[in-house]
mmCIF file of C-alpha atoms in Angstrom:
data_model
loop_
_atom_site.group_PDB
_atom_site.id
_atom_site.type_symbol
_atom_site.label_atom_id
_atom_site.label_comp_id
_atom_site.label_asym_id
_atom_site.label_seq_id
_atom_site.Cartn_x
_atom_site.Cartn_y
_atom_site.Cartn_z
ATOM 1 C CA MET A 1 -1.225 21.588 14.387
ATOM 2 C CA HIS A 2 1.826 19.866 15.870
ATOM 3 C CA ARG A 3 2.567 16.467 14.418
ATOM 4 C CA HIS A 4 3.266 14.563 17.613
ATOM 5 C CA LEU A 5 2.830 14.814 21.381
ATOM 6 C CA SER A 6 4.385 12.189 23.643
ATOM 7 C CA ILE A 7 3.825 11.991 27.416
ATOM 8 C CA SER A 8 5.510 9.162 29.315
ATOM 9 C CA ASP A 9 6.864 8.030 32.704
ATOM 10 C CA LYS A 10 3.914 9.345 34.756
ATOM 11 C CA GLY A 11 3.984 12.719 33.019
ATOM 12 C CA LYS A 12 0.843 14.837 33.412
ATOM 13 C CA ILE A 13 -1.208 17.579 31.838
ATOM 14 C CA THR A 14 -3.707 18.608 34.502
ATOM 15 C CA THR A 15 -6.112 21.273 35.613
ATOM 16 C CA SER A 16 -8.182 20.874 38.756
ATOM 17 C CA SER A 17 -10.572 22.448 41.224
ATOM 18 C CA GLY A 18 -10.123 21.787 44.920
ATOM 19 C CA GLY A 19 -13.266 23.334 46.453
ATOM 20 C CA GLU A 20 -17.005 23.372 45.874
ATOM 21 C CA ALA A 21 -17.112 27.172 45.699
ATOM 22 C CA GLY A 22 -14.180 27.327 43.296
ATOM 23 C CA GLY A 23 -16.141 26.318 40.210
ATOM 24 C CA GLN A 24 -15.546 23.398 37.923
ATOM 25 C CA ALA A 25 -12.109 22.293 36.840
ATOM 26 C CA GLY A 26 -10.645 24.014 33.808
ATOM 27 C CA ASP A 27 -10.596 22.877 30.188
ATOM 28 C CA ILE A 28 -7.792 21.155 28.283
ATOM 29 C CA SER A 29 -7.543 21.155 24.499
ATOM 30 C CA LEU A 30 -4.964 19.084 22.618
ATOM 31 C CA ASN A 31 -4.678 19.983 18.940
ATOM 32 C CA VAL A 32 -1.976 17.538 17.914
ATOM 33 C CA GLY A 33 -1.578 15.047 15.129
ATOM 34 C CA ASN A 34 -0.579 11.976 17.140
ATOM 35 C CA PRO A 35 -0.996 12.225 20.922
ATOM 36 C CA GLU A 36 0.716 9.310 22.658
ATOM 37 C CA LEU A 37 0.484 8.560 26.398
ATOM 38 C CA SER A 38 2.472 5.745 28.001
ATOM 39 C CA GLY A 39 3.989 4.560 31.268
ATOM 40 C CA GLY A 40 1.398 5.974 33.659
ATOM 41 C CA ALA A 41 0.943 9.289 31.848
ATOM 42 C CA SER A 42 -2.310 11.200 32.315
ATOM 43 C CA VAL A 43 -4.371 14.078 30.992
ATOM 44 C CA ALA A 44 -6.800 15.102 33.733
ATOM 45 C CA SER A 45 -9.322 17.820 34.483
ATOM 46 C CA ASP A 46 -10.544 16.464 37.802
ATOM 47 C CA ALA A 47 -12.342 18.115 40.701
ATOM 48 C CA THR A 48 -12.628 17.364 44.400
ATOM 49 C CA LEU A 49 -16.170 18.677 45.013
ATOM 50 C CA SER A 50 -17.246 20.823 42.059
ATOM 51 C CA GLY A 51 -17.748 19.680 38.471
ATOM 52 C CA GLY A 52 -15.068 18.165 36.309
ATOM 53 C CA GLY A 53 -13.688 20.152 33.409
ATOM 54 C CA ARG A 54 -13.660 19.464 29.683
ATOM 55 C CA ILE A 55 -10.945 17.663 27.715
ATOM 56 C CA THR A 56 -10.928 17.936 23.931
ATOM 57 C CA VAL A 57 -8.508 16.015 21.726
ATOM 58 C CA ASN A 58 -8.411 16.907 18.028
ATOM 59 C CA PRO A 59 -6.078 14.323 16.506
ATOM 60 C CA LYS A 60 -5.188 13.826 12.878
ATOM 61 C CA ASP A 61 -3.993 10.243 12.775
ATOM 62 C CA THR A 62 -3.654 8.189 15.988
ATOM 63 C CA VAL A 63 -4.513 8.541 19.670
ATOM 64 C CA SER A 64 -2.546 5.964 21.645
ATOM 65 C CA LEU A 65 -2.807 5.228 25.380
ATOM 66 C CA SER A 66 -0.687 2.544 27.034
ATOM 67 C CA ASP A 67 -1.008 2.144 30.822
ATOM 68 C CA SER A 68 -2.291 5.725 30.886
ATOM 69 C CA SER A 69 -5.494 7.717 31.386
ATOM 70 C CA ILE A 70 -7.666 10.635 30.292
ATOM 71 C CA THR A 71 -10.067 11.624 33.086
ATOM 72 C CA THR A 72 -12.558 14.300 34.133
ATOM 73 C CA ASN A 73 -13.612 12.720 37.424
ATOM 74 C CA VAL A 74 -15.193 14.223 40.541
ATOM 75 C CA ALA A 75 -13.821 12.696 43.739
ATOM 76 C CA GLN A 76 -16.739 13.575 46.044
ATOM 77 C CA GLY A 77 -19.793 15.806 46.372
ATOM 78 C CA THR A 78 -22.590 16.514 43.914
ATOM 79 C CA GLY A 79 -20.485 17.890 41.076
ATOM 80 C CA ARG A 80 -21.011 16.435 37.614
ATOM 81 C CA GLY A 81 -18.279 14.552 35.825
ATOM 82 C CA GLY A 82 -16.686 16.494 33.003
ATOM 83 C CA ASP A 83 -16.771 15.803 29.263
ATOM 84 C CA ILE A 84 -14.127 14.065 27.153
ATOM 85 C CA THR A 85 -14.226 14.446 23.386
ATOM 86 C CA ILE A 86 -11.848 12.756 20.951
ATOM 87 C CA GLY A 87 -12.552 14.006 17.450
ATOM 88 C CA ASN A 88 -14.883 16.737 16.240
ATOM 89 C CA PRO A 89 -18.617 15.981 16.694
ATOM 90 C CA ASP A 90 -19.583 19.148 14.795
ATOM 91 C CA THR A 91 -17.876 18.055 11.573
ATOM 92 C CA GLY A 92 -18.009 14.317 12.240
ATOM 93 C CA THR A 93 -14.273 13.967 11.671
ATOM 94 C CA GLY A 94 -11.920 11.989 13.854
ATOM 95 C CA SER A 95 -8.661 10.109 13.952
ATOM 96 C CA ARG A 96 -7.699 7.005 12.012
ATOM 97 C CA PHE A 97 -7.038 5.054 15.210
ATOM 98 C CA VAL A 98 -7.863 5.285 18.903
ATOM 99 C CA ILE A 99 -5.860 2.639 20.761
ATOM 100 C CA LEU A 100 -6.271 1.783 24.452
ATOM 101 C CA ASN A 101 -3.854 -0.705 25.991
ATOM 102 C CA HIS A 102 -4.582 -1.240 29.698
ATOM 103 C CA SER A 103 -5.743 2.370 29.890
ATOM 104 C CA ARG A 104 -8.712 4.449 31.084
ATOM 105 C CA ILE A 105 -10.985 7.134 29.666
ATOM 106 C CA GLN A 106 -13.293 8.167 32.517
ATOM 107 C CA ALA A 107 -15.801 10.930 33.278
ATOM 108 C CA ASN A 108 -17.088 9.653 36.612
ATOM 109 C CA ALA A 109 -18.801 11.289 39.595
ATOM 110 C CA GLN A 110 -19.825 10.392 43.145
ATOM 111 C CA ASP A 111 -23.141 12.006 44.168
ATOM 112 C CA GLY A 112 -23.584 14.006 40.961
ATOM 113 C CA ASP A 113 -24.254 12.732 37.465
ATOM 114 C CA GLY A 114 -21.594 11.142 35.333
ATOM 115 C CA GLY A 115 -20.106 13.166 32.509
ATOM 116 C CA ALA A 116 -19.880 12.312 28.817
ATOM 117 C CA VAL A 117 -17.348 10.557 26.605
ATOM 118 C CA PHE A 118 -17.504 11.046 22.824
ATOM 119 C CA VAL A 119 -15.074 9.253 20.511
ATOM 120 C CA ILE A 120 -15.046 9.627 16.723
ATOM 121 C CA THR A 121 -12.551 7.434 14.907
ATOM 122 C CA GLU A 122 -12.171 5.106 11.961
ATOM 123 C CA ASN A 123 -10.780 2.304 14.122
ATOM 124 C CA PHE A 124 -11.340 1.866 17.857
ATOM 125 C CA LEU A 125 -9.009 -0.722 19.429
ATOM 126 C CA ILE A 126 -9.264 -1.545 23.134
ATOM 127 C CA SER A 127 -7.449 -4.225 25.109
ATOM 128 C CA PHE A 128 -8.824 -6.413 27.861
ATOM 129 C CA GLY A 129 -8.720 -4.485 31.136
ATOM 130 C CA SER A 130 -9.092 -1.049 29.562
ATOM 131 C CA ILE A 131 -12.014 1.136 30.695
ATOM 132 C CA VAL A 132 -14.197 3.687 28.924
ATOM 133 C CA GLU A 133 -16.960 4.932 31.210
ATOM 134 C CA ALA A 134 -19.014 7.867 32.456
ATOM 135 C CA SER A 135 -20.630 6.513 35.588
ATOM 136 C CA SER A 136 -21.808 7.778 38.962
ATOM 137 C CA ALA A 137 -21.679 6.068 42.336
ATOM 138 C CA ARG A 138 -24.993 7.532 43.529
ATOM 139 C CA GLY A 139 -26.242 9.806 40.727
ATOM 140 C CA ASN A 140 -27.242 9.162 37.140
ATOM 141 C CA ASN A 141 -24.744 7.564 34.820
ATOM 142 C CA GLY A 142 -23.405 9.717 32.025
ATOM 143 C CA THR A 143 -23.053 9.079 28.299
ATOM 144 C CA VAL A 144 -20.481 7.080 26.360
ATOM 145 C CA ARG A 145 -20.725 7.334 22.570
ATOM 146 C CA ILE A 146 -18.178 5.800 20.250
ATOM 147 C CA GLU A 147 -18.650 6.480 16.551
ATOM 148 C CA ALA A 148 -16.651 4.096 14.408
ATOM 149 C CA PRO A 149 -17.622 2.593 11.054
ATOM 150 C CA ASP A 150 -19.022 -0.923 10.950
ATOM 151 C CA LEU A 151 -16.407 -3.544 10.145
ATOM 152 C CA ASP A 152 -17.130 -5.957 7.296
ATOM 153 C CA ILE A 153 -15.680 -9.333 8.323
ATOM 154 C CA SER A 154 -17.563 -11.394 5.750
ATOM 155 C CA GLY A 155 -14.402 -11.861 3.700
ATOM 156 C CA GLY A 156 -12.754 -13.684 6.586
ATOM 157 C CA LEU A 157 -15.602 -16.121 7.239
ATOM 158 C CA THR A 158 -15.587 -19.742 6.119
ATOM 159 C CA ILE A 159 -18.748 -21.666 5.274
ATOM 160 C CA LEU A 160 -18.737 -25.009 7.083
ATOM 161 C CA SER A 161 -19.772 -28.178 5.303
ATOM 162 C CA GLY A 162 -23.158 -29.696 6.070
ATOM 163 C CA ASN A 163 -21.629 -32.744 7.762
ATOM 164 C CA PHE A 164 -19.172 -30.801 9.926
ATOM 165 C CA PHE A 165 -20.863 -32.178 13.042
ATOM 166 C CA ASP A 166 -23.809 -34.568 12.783
ATOM 167 C CA ALA A 167 -25.921 -34.360 15.933
ATOM 168 C CA THR A 168 -29.011 -36.137 14.610
ATOM 169 C CA ARG A 169 -28.425 -39.277 16.663
ATOM 170 C CA TRP A 170 -28.381 -37.202 19.862
ATOM 171 C CA ALA A 171 -31.289 -35.010 18.798
ATOM 172 C CA SER A 172 -33.532 -38.074 18.341
ATOM 173 C CA THR A 173 -33.008 -39.045 21.987
ATOM 174 C CA PRO A 174 -32.601 -35.823 23.968
ATOM 175 C CA CYS A 175 -31.253 -35.772 27.498
ATOM 176 C CA GLU A 176 -34.636 -35.176 29.089
ATOM 177 C CA ALA A 177 -35.951 -38.352 27.415
ATOM 178 C CA ARG A 178 -33.087 -40.408 28.870
ATOM 179 C CA SER A 179 -33.033 -38.900 32.353
ATOM 180 C CA ASP A 180 -35.312 -37.364 34.936
ATOM 181 C CA GLU A 181 -33.857 -33.870 34.472
ATOM 182 C CA PRO A 182 -36.160 -31.318 32.772
ATOM 183 C CA GLU A 183 -33.351 -29.967 30.593
ATOM 184 C CA SER A 184 -31.017 -30.948 27.790
ATOM 185 C CA ARG A 185 -27.304 -30.373 27.304
ATOM 186 C CA PHE A 186 -24.952 -30.291 24.362
ATOM 187 C CA GLU A 187 -21.330 -30.883 25.346
ATOM 188 C CA VAL A 188 -18.162 -31.390 23.351
ATOM 189 C CA ARG A 189 -15.414 -32.817 25.527
ATOM 190 C CA THR A 190 -11.766 -33.394 24.789
ATOM 191 C CA HIS A 191 -9.466 -35.936 26.372
ATOM 192 C CA ILE A 192 -7.006 -34.567 28.891
ATOM 193 C CA ILE A 193 -3.589 -36.167 28.416
ATOM 194 C CA ARG A 194 -1.226 -35.957 31.363
ATOM 195 C CA PRO A 195 2.443 -36.950 31.165
ATOM 196 C CA VAL A 196 3.620 -39.932 33.228
ATOM 197 C CA PRO A 197 5.923 -38.918 36.106
ATOM 198 C CA PHE A 198 9.517 -40.051 35.719
ATOM 199 C CA GLY A 199 9.346 -42.128 38.913
ATOM 200 C CA ASP A 200 6.340 -44.198 37.806
ATOM 201 C CA CYS A 201 6.501 -47.647 36.215
ATOM 202 C CA LEU A 202 5.805 -47.794 32.496
ATOM 203 C CA ILE A 203 3.234 -50.294 31.198
ATOM 204 C CA SER A 204 4.384 -52.641 28.444
ATOM 205 C CA ASP A 205 1.988 -53.598 25.670
ATOM 206 C CA ASN A 206 3.257 -57.242 25.576
ATOM 207 C CA ALA A 207 3.747 -57.923 29.272
ATOM 208 C CA ASP A 208 3.368 -61.598 30.335
ATOM 209 C CA ILE A 209 1.691 -62.243 33.648
ATOM 210 C CA LEU A 210 3.300 -65.335 35.271
ATOM 211 C CA SER A 211 1.504 -67.548 37.718
ATOM 212 C CA SER A 212 3.000 -68.127 41.159
ATOM 213 C CA GLU A 213 4.201 -71.637 40.122
ATOM 214 C CA LYS A 214 6.015 -70.322 37.054
ATOM 215 C CA GLN A 215 7.541 -67.553 39.125
ATOM 216 C CA LEU A 216 8.923 -70.122 41.608
ATOM 217 C CA THR A 217 10.260 -72.293 38.760
ATOM 218 C CA LEU A 218 11.947 -69.304 37.158
ATOM 219 C CA LEU A 219 13.404 -68.291 40.493
ATOM 220 C CA SER A 220 14.848 -71.797 41.088
ATOM 221 C CA ILE A 221 16.484 -71.781 37.642
ATOM 222 C CA TRP A 222 18.233 -68.524 38.386
ATOM 223 C CA LEU A 223 19.345 -69.782 41.773
#
């Protein structure tokens, strides 16, 4: 097994099928320790009309995708989306990390059924905007199964004190008892502080407001 595979700058590993009579797209197998895709790179076994192929990734440590994709999609027709497997379902072994940063793992179809996505890893990290799916526009959706151990976060939790927020005075007189609305609300609002524009006048805490007579007297003294 090679230790590292890096694909970047829109690099591709692809196999495809262009016609319905041509059979499904071929299979791709990556037996590498640390496959890394970045900068628009892709591993694809897509089809135009027939079924998508199969992509198998057998990593040892980390699978990393950044702005990249692994796909077995079917663009049109009744072909089924292909299968994507990261790890080894037979032995239940997988990588230490699978990391998706603005990336896609897709086994989609149009009229046919969606494919299947299986991920076995110790740690599955996915950013906002990343996609893992096996769907179909008009057929049955496929299967997405991610096997990762449960994370124990109890050590990072803090027990709040009993008087952290006392809402008894609001609970005794709920909103529906003080208004005509058949519902209650619990809201915590913060004050919005906006800076004063440089061109505005500043208010003094000890400003004296002079009457019109005092203003005239003061004006005559200065004159």
